[in-house]
Short mmCIF file of C-alpha atoms in Angstrom, two decimals:
data_model
loop_
_atom_site.label_atom_id
_atom_site.label_comp_id
_atom_site.label_asym_id
_atom_site.label_seq_id
_atom_site.Cartn_x
_atom_site.Cartn_y
_atom_site.Cartn_z
CA UNK A 1 -83.50 -53.31 52.56
CA UNK A 2 -85.89 -55.90 53.85
CA UNK A 3 -85.55 -59.37 52.91
CA UNK A 4 -87.49 -62.54 53.06
CA UNK A 5 -85.06 -65.86 53.51
CA UNK A 6 -86.87 -69.16 52.89
CA UNK A 7 -85.47 -72.36 54.62
CA UNK A 8 -88.83 -74.44 54.36
CA UNK A 9 -87.10 -78.06 55.37
CA UNK A 10 -85.06 -76.93 58.27
CA UNK A 11 -85.02 -74.16 60.59
CA UNK A 12 -81.43 -72.17 60.99
CA UNK A 13 -82.19 -72.60 64.96
CA UNK A 14 -82.10 -76.47 64.85
CA UNK A 15 -78.86 -78.33 66.17
CA UNK A 16 -76.79 -79.12 63.05
CA UNK A 17 -75.42 -82.63 62.67
CA UNK A 18 -78.47 -84.57 62.72
CA UNK A 19 -81.92 -85.17 60.71
CA UNK A 20 -82.21 -82.49 58.06
CA UNK A 21 -79.97 -80.15 59.91
CA UNK A 22 -76.31 -79.29 58.49
CA UNK A 23 -74.28 -76.72 56.70
CA UNK A 24 -77.04 -75.15 55.37
CA UNK A 25 -78.59 -74.38 58.82
CA UNK A 26 -75.16 -72.94 59.63
CA UNK A 27 -74.77 -71.00 56.15
CA UNK A 28 -78.34 -69.61 56.65
CA UNK A 29 -77.78 -68.43 60.47
CA UNK A 30 -74.67 -66.87 59.78
CA UNK A 31 -75.09 -65.07 56.65
CA UNK A 32 -78.60 -63.69 57.87
CA UNK A 33 -76.85 -62.59 61.04
CA UNK A 34 -74.13 -60.64 59.33
CA UNK A 35 -76.80 -59.21 57.17
CA UNK A 36 -78.78 -57.92 59.91
CA UNK A 37 -75.57 -56.62 61.39
CA UNK A 38 -74.95 -54.60 58.22
CA UNK A 39 -78.55 -52.96 58.73
CA UNK A 40 -80.20 -55.34 56.44
CA UNK A 41 -83.80 -56.61 57.93
CA UNK A 42 -83.98 -60.33 57.53
CA UNK A 43 -87.04 -62.48 58.13
CA UNK A 44 -86.32 -66.36 57.80
CA UNK A 45 -89.50 -68.30 57.03
CA UNK A 46 -89.28 -72.07 58.06
CA UNK A 47 -91.80 -74.75 58.74
CA UNK A 48 -92.76 -75.34 62.35
CA UNK A 49 -92.00 -78.53 63.86
CA UNK A 50 -93.12 -78.06 67.42
CA UNK A 51 -95.86 -75.63 69.16
CA UNK A 52 -93.50 -74.53 71.78
CA UNK A 53 -91.21 -72.80 69.22
CA UNK A 54 -93.55 -69.78 69.04
CA UNK A 55 -94.60 -68.02 65.90
CA UNK A 56 -91.76 -65.30 65.65
CA UNK A 57 -88.32 -65.86 67.37
CA UNK A 58 -86.46 -62.87 67.59
CA UNK A 59 -82.88 -63.88 67.18
CA UNK A 60 -81.17 -60.27 67.22
CA UNK A 61 -82.09 -56.76 66.16
CA UNK A 62 -82.88 -56.73 62.55
CA UNK A 63 -83.21 -60.82 62.77
CA UNK A 64 -86.18 -62.88 63.20
CA UNK A 65 -87.34 -66.45 62.43
CA UNK A 66 -90.99 -67.07 61.66
CA UNK A 67 -92.34 -70.58 62.18
CA UNK A 68 -95.04 -71.15 59.69
CA UNK A 69 -97.53 -74.21 60.34
CA UNK A 70 -97.68 -76.30 57.45
CA UNK A 71 -98.68 -79.92 58.13
CA UNK A 72 -98.34 -81.89 61.54
CA UNK A 73 -95.47 -80.73 63.78
CA UNK A 74 -93.93 -83.99 64.10
CA UNK A 75 -93.69 -87.18 61.87
CA UNK A 76 -93.77 -85.72 58.54
CA UNK A 77 -90.73 -87.03 56.58
CA UNK A 78 -88.75 -84.83 54.32
CA UNK A 79 -89.69 -86.57 51.17
CA UNK A 80 -93.37 -85.76 52.27
CA UNK A 81 -92.77 -82.02 52.65
CA UNK A 82 -93.64 -81.28 49.07
CA UNK A 83 -97.14 -82.04 49.97
CA UNK A 84 -97.21 -79.03 52.29
CA UNK A 85 -95.83 -76.39 49.81
CA UNK A 86 -98.93 -74.82 49.51
CA UNK A 87 -99.63 -74.64 52.90
CA UNK A 88 -96.33 -73.18 53.79
CA UNK A 89 -96.57 -70.61 50.92
CA UNK A 90 -99.91 -69.66 51.97
CA UNK A 91 -98.80 -69.40 55.81
CA UNK A 92 -96.08 -66.94 54.56
CA UNK A 93 -98.76 -64.89 52.28
CA UNK A 94 -100.97 -64.67 55.32
CA UNK A 95 -98.36 -63.68 57.96
CA UNK A 96 -97.11 -60.84 55.59
CA UNK A 97 -100.80 -59.42 54.93
CA UNK A 98 -101.51 -59.59 58.68
CA UNK A 99 -98.34 -57.88 59.53
CA UNK A 100 -98.25 -55.30 56.54
CA UNK A 101 -94.97 -56.75 55.60
CA UNK A 102 -93.41 -55.58 51.91
CA UNK A 103 -90.14 -57.09 51.00
CA UNK A 104 -87.91 -56.14 48.76
CA UNK A 105 -86.27 -59.15 47.67
CA UNK A 106 -86.59 -63.09 48.19
CA UNK A 107 -83.63 -65.49 48.90
CA UNK A 108 -84.65 -69.38 49.08
CA UNK A 109 -82.39 -72.09 50.35
CA UNK A 110 -82.96 -75.60 48.72
CA UNK A 111 -85.15 -76.80 45.93
CA UNK A 112 -88.27 -76.81 48.44
CA UNK A 113 -87.97 -73.42 49.41
CA UNK A 114 -86.89 -72.21 45.97
CA UNK A 115 -90.57 -73.66 44.80
CA UNK A 116 -92.20 -71.20 47.15
CA UNK A 117 -89.93 -68.27 46.43
CA UNK A 118 -90.88 -68.80 42.68
CA UNK A 119 -94.52 -68.22 43.85
CA UNK A 120 -94.15 -65.45 46.01
CA UNK A 121 -91.57 -63.51 43.50
CA UNK A 122 -94.53 -63.17 41.15
CA UNK A 123 -96.89 -62.41 43.75
CA UNK A 124 -94.93 -59.70 45.67
CA UNK A 125 -93.08 -58.47 42.34
CA UNK A 126 -89.93 -59.08 44.11
CA UNK A 127 -86.80 -60.39 42.41
CA UNK A 128 -85.91 -64.13 43.56
CA UNK A 129 -82.36 -64.97 44.50
CA UNK A 130 -81.78 -68.83 45.08
CA UNK A 131 -79.46 -71.07 46.34
CA UNK A 132 -79.65 -74.59 46.08
CA UNK A 133 -76.98 -75.97 48.29
CA UNK A 134 -76.93 -79.55 46.83
CA UNK A 135 -78.36 -80.64 43.50
CA UNK A 136 -80.35 -83.80 42.76
CA UNK A 137 -78.09 -84.37 39.21
CA UNK A 138 -74.91 -83.96 41.39
CA UNK A 139 -75.84 -86.39 44.16
CA UNK A 140 -76.89 -88.83 41.94
CA UNK A 141 -73.73 -88.58 39.92
CA UNK A 142 -71.68 -89.04 43.10
CA UNK A 143 -73.33 -91.17 45.29
CA UNK A 144 -72.13 -94.66 46.85
CA UNK A 145 -73.78 -97.69 45.59
CA UNK A 146 -75.65 -98.10 48.82
CA UNK A 147 -77.32 -94.76 48.66
CA UNK A 148 -80.75 -94.20 47.27
CA UNK A 149 -80.82 -91.88 44.39
CA UNK A 150 -82.63 -88.40 44.34
CA UNK A 151 -85.99 -88.35 42.74
CA UNK A 152 -86.48 -86.91 39.04
CA UNK A 153 -89.42 -84.94 40.70
CA UNK A 154 -86.81 -82.87 42.47
CA UNK A 155 -84.39 -82.37 39.52
CA UNK A 156 -87.49 -81.11 37.43
CA UNK A 157 -88.05 -78.66 40.26
CA UNK A 158 -84.43 -77.43 40.45
CA UNK A 159 -84.44 -77.26 36.55
CA UNK A 160 -87.42 -74.55 37.03
CA UNK A 161 -85.69 -72.89 39.47
CA UNK A 162 -82.56 -72.47 37.41
CA UNK A 163 -84.59 -71.16 34.52
CA UNK A 164 -86.77 -68.77 36.72
CA UNK A 165 -84.75 -67.42 39.42
CA UNK A 166 -83.30 -63.85 38.79
CA UNK A 167 -79.98 -64.69 40.27
CA UNK A 168 -78.44 -68.01 41.55
CA UNK A 169 -75.78 -67.96 44.24
CA UNK A 170 -73.32 -70.79 44.66
CA UNK A 171 -70.46 -71.62 47.03
CA UNK A 172 -67.54 -72.40 44.54
CA UNK A 173 -66.93 -72.07 40.85
CA UNK A 174 -67.26 -75.85 40.81
CA UNK A 175 -71.06 -75.42 41.40
CA UNK A 176 -71.41 -72.95 38.50
CA UNK A 177 -70.15 -75.62 36.33
CA UNK A 178 -72.22 -78.13 37.77
CA UNK A 179 -75.58 -75.80 36.96
CA UNK A 180 -74.01 -75.07 33.82
CA UNK A 181 -73.55 -79.04 32.71
CA UNK A 182 -76.34 -80.73 34.48
CA UNK A 183 -78.84 -77.70 34.29
CA UNK A 184 -78.10 -75.54 31.29
CA UNK A 185 -77.79 -72.76 33.62
CA UNK A 186 -76.65 -69.19 32.04
CA UNK A 187 -73.49 -68.28 33.58
CA UNK A 188 -74.08 -64.81 33.63
CA UNK A 189 -76.99 -65.54 36.31
CA UNK A 190 -74.80 -67.71 38.40
CA UNK A 191 -72.80 -65.35 41.40
CA UNK A 192 -70.19 -67.06 43.40
CA UNK A 193 -70.27 -66.28 47.12
CA UNK A 194 -67.77 -67.90 49.53
CA UNK A 195 -69.18 -69.16 52.66
CA UNK A 196 -67.08 -68.54 55.88
CA UNK A 197 -66.37 -69.69 59.36
CA UNK A 198 -67.09 -68.41 62.60
CA UNK A 199 -63.05 -67.44 63.44
CA UNK A 200 -64.06 -66.00 66.72
CA UNK A 201 -65.46 -69.05 68.11
CA UNK A 202 -63.49 -71.83 66.06
CA UNK A 203 -60.06 -70.89 67.52
CA UNK A 204 -56.83 -72.95 68.02
CA UNK A 205 -56.24 -74.09 71.70
CA UNK A 206 -53.03 -74.58 73.59
CA UNK A 207 -51.85 -77.69 74.97
CA UNK A 208 -53.84 -77.49 78.16
CA UNK A 209 -56.95 -76.75 76.08
CA UNK A 210 -56.35 -79.81 73.89
CA UNK A 211 -55.60 -82.00 77.14
CA UNK A 212 -58.88 -80.56 78.53
CA UNK A 213 -60.87 -81.50 75.60
CA UNK A 214 -59.53 -84.75 75.62
CA UNK A 215 -60.37 -85.58 79.21
CA UNK A 216 -64.07 -84.12 78.65
CA UNK A 217 -64.49 -86.55 75.57
CA UNK A 218 -62.82 -89.52 77.30
CA UNK A 219 -60.29 -89.91 74.80
CA UNK A 220 -56.56 -91.24 75.90
CA UNK A 221 -54.08 -88.30 76.17
CA UNK A 222 -51.47 -89.62 74.07
CA UNK A 223 -53.47 -91.27 71.35
CA UNK A 224 -53.68 -90.04 67.84
CA UNK A 225 -57.27 -88.72 67.21
CA UNK A 226 -59.29 -88.80 64.00
CA UNK A 227 -62.63 -87.16 64.07
CA UNK A 228 -65.70 -87.31 61.69
CA UNK A 229 -68.32 -84.32 62.30
CA UNK A 230 -71.43 -84.48 60.39
CA UNK A 231 -74.82 -86.35 59.59
CA UNK A 232 -74.64 -90.00 59.86
CA UNK A 233 -75.53 -90.72 56.13
CA UNK A 234 -73.80 -92.67 53.27
CA UNK A 235 -73.36 -89.40 51.30
CA UNK A 236 -71.32 -87.89 54.05
CA UNK A 237 -69.16 -91.03 54.25
CA UNK A 238 -68.85 -91.95 57.77
CA UNK A 239 -68.47 -95.83 56.55
CA UNK A 240 -65.52 -94.62 54.42
CA UNK A 241 -63.69 -94.08 57.74
CA UNK A 242 -64.61 -96.79 59.90
CA UNK A 243 -63.40 -98.90 57.09
CA UNK A 244 -60.35 -97.25 56.59
CA UNK A 245 -59.75 -97.30 60.38
CA UNK A 246 -60.01 -101.36 60.49
CA UNK A 247 -58.05 -101.44 57.44
CA UNK A 248 -55.21 -99.12 59.35
CA UNK A 249 -55.56 -101.18 62.31
CA UNK A 250 -55.51 -104.76 60.67
CA UNK A 251 -52.11 -103.43 59.10
CA UNK A 252 -50.76 -102.14 62.80
CA UNK A 253 -53.22 -103.63 65.49
CA UNK A 254 -50.92 -102.09 68.53
CA UNK A 255 -51.50 -98.49 66.55
CA UNK A 256 -52.65 -96.39 69.34
CA UNK A 257 -55.38 -94.88 67.37
CA UNK A 258 -58.85 -93.31 68.43
CA UNK A 259 -61.78 -91.98 66.36
CA UNK A 260 -64.35 -89.72 67.09
CA UNK A 261 -67.60 -89.62 65.16
CA UNK A 262 -69.88 -86.83 65.94
CA UNK A 263 -73.35 -86.52 64.44
CA UNK A 264 -76.90 -88.12 64.26
CA UNK A 265 -78.72 -89.87 61.35
CA UNK A 266 -80.08 -88.27 58.47
CA UNK A 267 -82.19 -89.77 55.81
CA UNK A 268 -85.47 -92.20 55.79
CA UNK A 269 -83.46 -95.22 56.64
CA UNK A 270 -80.67 -94.28 58.51
CA UNK A 271 -79.76 -95.20 61.95
CA UNK A 272 -76.80 -94.96 64.22
CA UNK A 273 -77.07 -98.50 64.72
CA UNK A 274 -76.02 -99.33 61.00
CA UNK A 275 -72.67 -97.59 61.68
CA UNK A 276 -72.16 -99.07 65.25
CA UNK A 277 -72.81 -102.60 63.81
CA UNK A 278 -70.39 -101.55 61.15
CA UNK A 279 -67.33 -100.91 63.61
CA UNK A 280 -68.71 -104.22 65.68
CA UNK A 281 -68.57 -106.26 62.42
CA UNK A 282 -64.76 -105.13 61.65
CA UNK A 283 -63.79 -105.37 64.97
CA UNK A 284 -63.15 -101.77 65.50
CA UNK A 285 -66.02 -100.75 68.19
CA UNK A 286 -63.36 -100.15 70.90
CA UNK A 287 -61.52 -97.87 68.94
CA UNK A 288 -64.67 -95.66 68.05
CA UNK A 289 -66.42 -93.13 70.23
CA UNK A 290 -69.75 -91.94 68.77
CA UNK A 291 -71.00 -88.66 70.15
CA UNK A 292 -74.15 -86.76 69.94
CA UNK A 293 -74.51 -83.84 67.70
CA UNK A 294 -73.67 -80.66 69.62
CA UNK A 295 -73.93 -77.11 69.53
CA UNK A 296 -70.78 -74.99 68.02
CA UNK A 297 -69.66 -73.86 71.41
CA UNK A 298 -69.10 -77.48 72.43
CA UNK A 299 -68.25 -78.79 68.88
CA UNK A 300 -65.09 -76.64 69.31
CA UNK A 301 -63.80 -79.34 71.85
CA UNK A 302 -64.07 -82.04 69.43
CA UNK A 303 -62.21 -80.40 66.72
CA UNK A 304 -59.55 -79.29 69.30
CA UNK A 305 -59.13 -83.03 70.56
CA UNK A 306 -58.50 -84.39 67.28
CA UNK A 307 -55.12 -84.62 65.23
CA UNK A 308 -57.20 -84.87 61.85
CA UNK A 309 -60.53 -84.29 60.63
CA UNK A 310 -61.72 -86.49 58.18
CA UNK A 311 -64.38 -85.15 55.62
CA UNK A 312 -64.95 -88.46 53.03
CA UNK A 313 -68.17 -86.93 51.51
CA UNK A 314 -69.13 -88.04 48.03
CA UNK A 315 -69.92 -84.47 47.15
CA UNK A 316 -69.89 -80.76 49.27
CA UNK A 317 -70.85 -77.94 47.91
CA UNK A 318 -67.91 -76.06 50.08
CA UNK A 319 -67.19 -78.03 53.28
CA UNK A 320 -68.14 -76.09 56.28
CA UNK A 321 -66.76 -78.78 58.53
CA UNK A 322 -63.43 -78.47 57.00
CA UNK A 323 -63.05 -74.86 57.33
CA UNK A 324 -64.38 -74.95 61.04
CA UNK A 325 -61.67 -77.53 61.45
CA UNK A 326 -58.69 -75.41 60.03
CA UNK A 327 -59.97 -72.35 61.80
CA UNK A 328 -59.18 -74.44 65.04
CA UNK A 329 -55.77 -75.43 63.87
CA UNK A 330 -56.69 -78.97 62.81
CA UNK A 331 -55.53 -80.08 59.37
CA UNK A 332 -58.35 -81.80 57.16
CA UNK A 333 -58.08 -84.92 54.98
CA UNK A 334 -61.17 -84.66 52.44
CA UNK A 335 -62.41 -86.14 49.37
CA UNK A 336 -61.36 -84.31 46.29
CA UNK A 337 -65.01 -83.54 45.17
CA UNK A 338 -67.03 -80.36 44.92
CA UNK A 339 -65.83 -77.29 46.90
CA UNK A 340 -63.60 -79.40 49.13
CA UNK A 341 -60.61 -78.74 47.11
CA UNK A 342 -61.05 -74.86 47.62
CA UNK A 343 -61.85 -75.21 51.68
CA UNK A 344 -58.78 -77.27 51.92
CA UNK A 345 -55.57 -76.27 50.58
CA UNK A 346 -53.70 -79.42 49.47
CA UNK A 347 -50.26 -80.15 51.11
CA UNK A 348 -50.79 -76.85 53.02
CA UNK A 349 -53.64 -77.29 55.29
CA UNK A 350 -54.46 -80.95 54.67
CA UNK A 351 -54.55 -83.78 51.76
CA UNK A 352 -57.12 -84.38 49.36
CA UNK A 353 -58.08 -88.01 48.46
CA UNK A 354 -58.94 -89.49 45.08
CA UNK A 355 -62.20 -91.44 45.31
CA UNK A 356 -63.29 -93.40 48.30
CA UNK A 357 -60.97 -96.39 48.37
CA UNK A 358 -60.54 -97.95 51.80
CA UNK A 359 -56.69 -98.48 51.25
CA UNK A 360 -56.13 -94.76 49.86
CA UNK A 361 -57.92 -93.51 52.98
CA UNK A 362 -55.86 -95.74 55.36
CA UNK A 363 -52.77 -94.47 53.30
CA UNK A 364 -53.49 -90.61 53.82
CA UNK A 365 -54.55 -91.14 57.32
CA UNK A 366 -51.21 -93.09 58.15
CA UNK A 367 -49.24 -90.55 56.18
CA UNK A 368 -50.70 -87.60 58.07
CA UNK A 369 -50.62 -89.30 61.73
CA UNK A 370 -47.20 -90.61 61.40
CA UNK A 371 -45.63 -87.43 60.28
CA UNK A 372 -45.58 -85.12 63.34
CA UNK A 373 -44.04 -82.10 61.82
CA UNK A 374 -45.99 -82.18 58.66
CA UNK A 375 -49.17 -82.48 60.58
CA UNK A 376 -48.28 -79.59 63.17
CA UNK A 377 -47.28 -77.43 60.44
CA UNK A 378 -50.37 -77.84 58.36
CA UNK A 379 -52.49 -77.04 61.47
CA UNK A 380 -50.59 -73.77 62.16
CA UNK A 381 -51.13 -72.92 58.50
CA UNK A 382 -54.82 -73.95 58.52
CA UNK A 383 -55.44 -70.96 60.94
CA UNK A 384 -54.64 -68.35 58.54
CA UNK A 385 -56.29 -70.14 55.51
CA UNK A 386 -59.50 -70.15 57.27
CA UNK A 387 -59.16 -66.44 58.32
CA UNK A 388 -59.53 -65.45 54.85
CA UNK A 389 -63.07 -66.81 54.77
CA UNK A 390 -65.51 -65.15 57.19
CA UNK A 391 -69.39 -65.08 57.52
CA UNK A 392 -69.19 -60.97 57.40
CA UNK A 393 -67.03 -60.94 54.14
CA UNK A 394 -69.96 -63.61 52.93
CA UNK A 395 -73.06 -61.25 53.77
CA UNK A 396 -71.14 -58.14 52.36
CA UNK A 397 -70.95 -60.15 49.16
CA UNK A 398 -74.61 -61.36 49.43
CA UNK A 399 -75.79 -57.64 49.91
CA UNK A 400 -74.16 -56.74 46.72
CA UNK A 401 -75.87 -59.49 44.88
CA UNK A 402 -79.15 -58.46 46.56
CA UNK A 403 -78.45 -54.83 44.82
CA UNK A 404 -77.86 -56.45 41.71
CA UNK A 405 -81.13 -58.25 41.76
CA UNK A 406 -82.91 -55.22 42.68
CA UNK A 407 -81.58 -53.72 39.14
CA UNK A 408 -82.91 -56.74 37.32
CA UNK A 409 -86.49 -56.13 35.45
CA UNK A 410 -89.02 -58.34 36.54
CA UNK A 411 -92.21 -59.14 34.36
CA UNK A 412 -95.45 -57.87 35.67
CA UNK A 413 -98.82 -59.54 35.25
CA UNK A 414 -99.26 -57.94 31.70
CA UNK A 415 -95.92 -59.13 30.66
CA UNK A 416 -94.33 -55.77 31.26
CA UNK A 417 -90.91 -55.49 32.86
CA UNK A 418 -90.27 -52.95 35.91
CA UNK A 419 -86.75 -53.14 37.73
CA UNK A 420 -87.11 -54.36 41.24
CA UNK A 421 -87.69 -52.03 43.98
#
């Protein structure tokens, strides 16, 4: 089986945690890697953002990333990417012709890629599987008051994909409900495939490893540490954590608390300074350390250095950060939104908070920081919980979805229907 994956707006090889690179990058790279190891040939098409990338990157056997030139390498905002859909699609078609490629199936990620996949589906007469990762209607329903709404144009494009893709893959049953409620999707065309965690990389550390991680990060060894890992944007909620920490320290100024915020700005108007300024305005800048995004093998140290990982997002399709944290043995406090109630076993591997009220988050953080026995027990249980989610299992599920999609009849140019290859 040869699969064309499409991830137009961000390359799976980019560093997650800043710009447009995040959980989707982790998802695409890991599912593709494990599909390739199971014998599926995977080509991932993405938009070239610098000439040094080269046209083709051989990641490993059966897996390569193909960089398509569409618009300028740099300086093109995500909001302007729809202007390059035709150029990107044309680049994929040309590459396929020049290399005599024949794909059995297309799997698109995010709505921009889905629009390209929809075109290629009819051109190549190959079924289209689409994963939205996030949805405009859902983001608008859950966004914070200060966050910019998603455009109606995006919502319309997503509706087209729901109506035309052969199968839709989602992370949780909650996402299925979102598609049905907001986009009138047919539940029979939606398949749940749970994401995973790299349980071989994200492993618990012993006391010595934790001490080493804290020394490397400049964190006091005996402080209680709360960490946030992700893109710095309102939707991910770093401001919620900063305000909750300020509230906690206002209650108890002598509390030995430190906060790590690891990530880069994301979005047209996002800057790291706005979060630095917020911490400064609230008088907690000395308690918070901002870290640049880092590759997974270095991110392990941040997870291990923390007593708690906070995930105060306004919505998450699943919550990969929460799963990676638990895999390292660190309990999670997360918002009760999206797929996070599935990623976090409430009361067993962490706590879930209703809403984003500052007092509620301060209470939850204090509750877990002050109860050492419960926190340690949750960390131990978290490892087993995370072990039940693996990328290998996700890839196996996806391969089954692909086989199902290949049996679906696809209309040809005369309106006749024939099954996929």
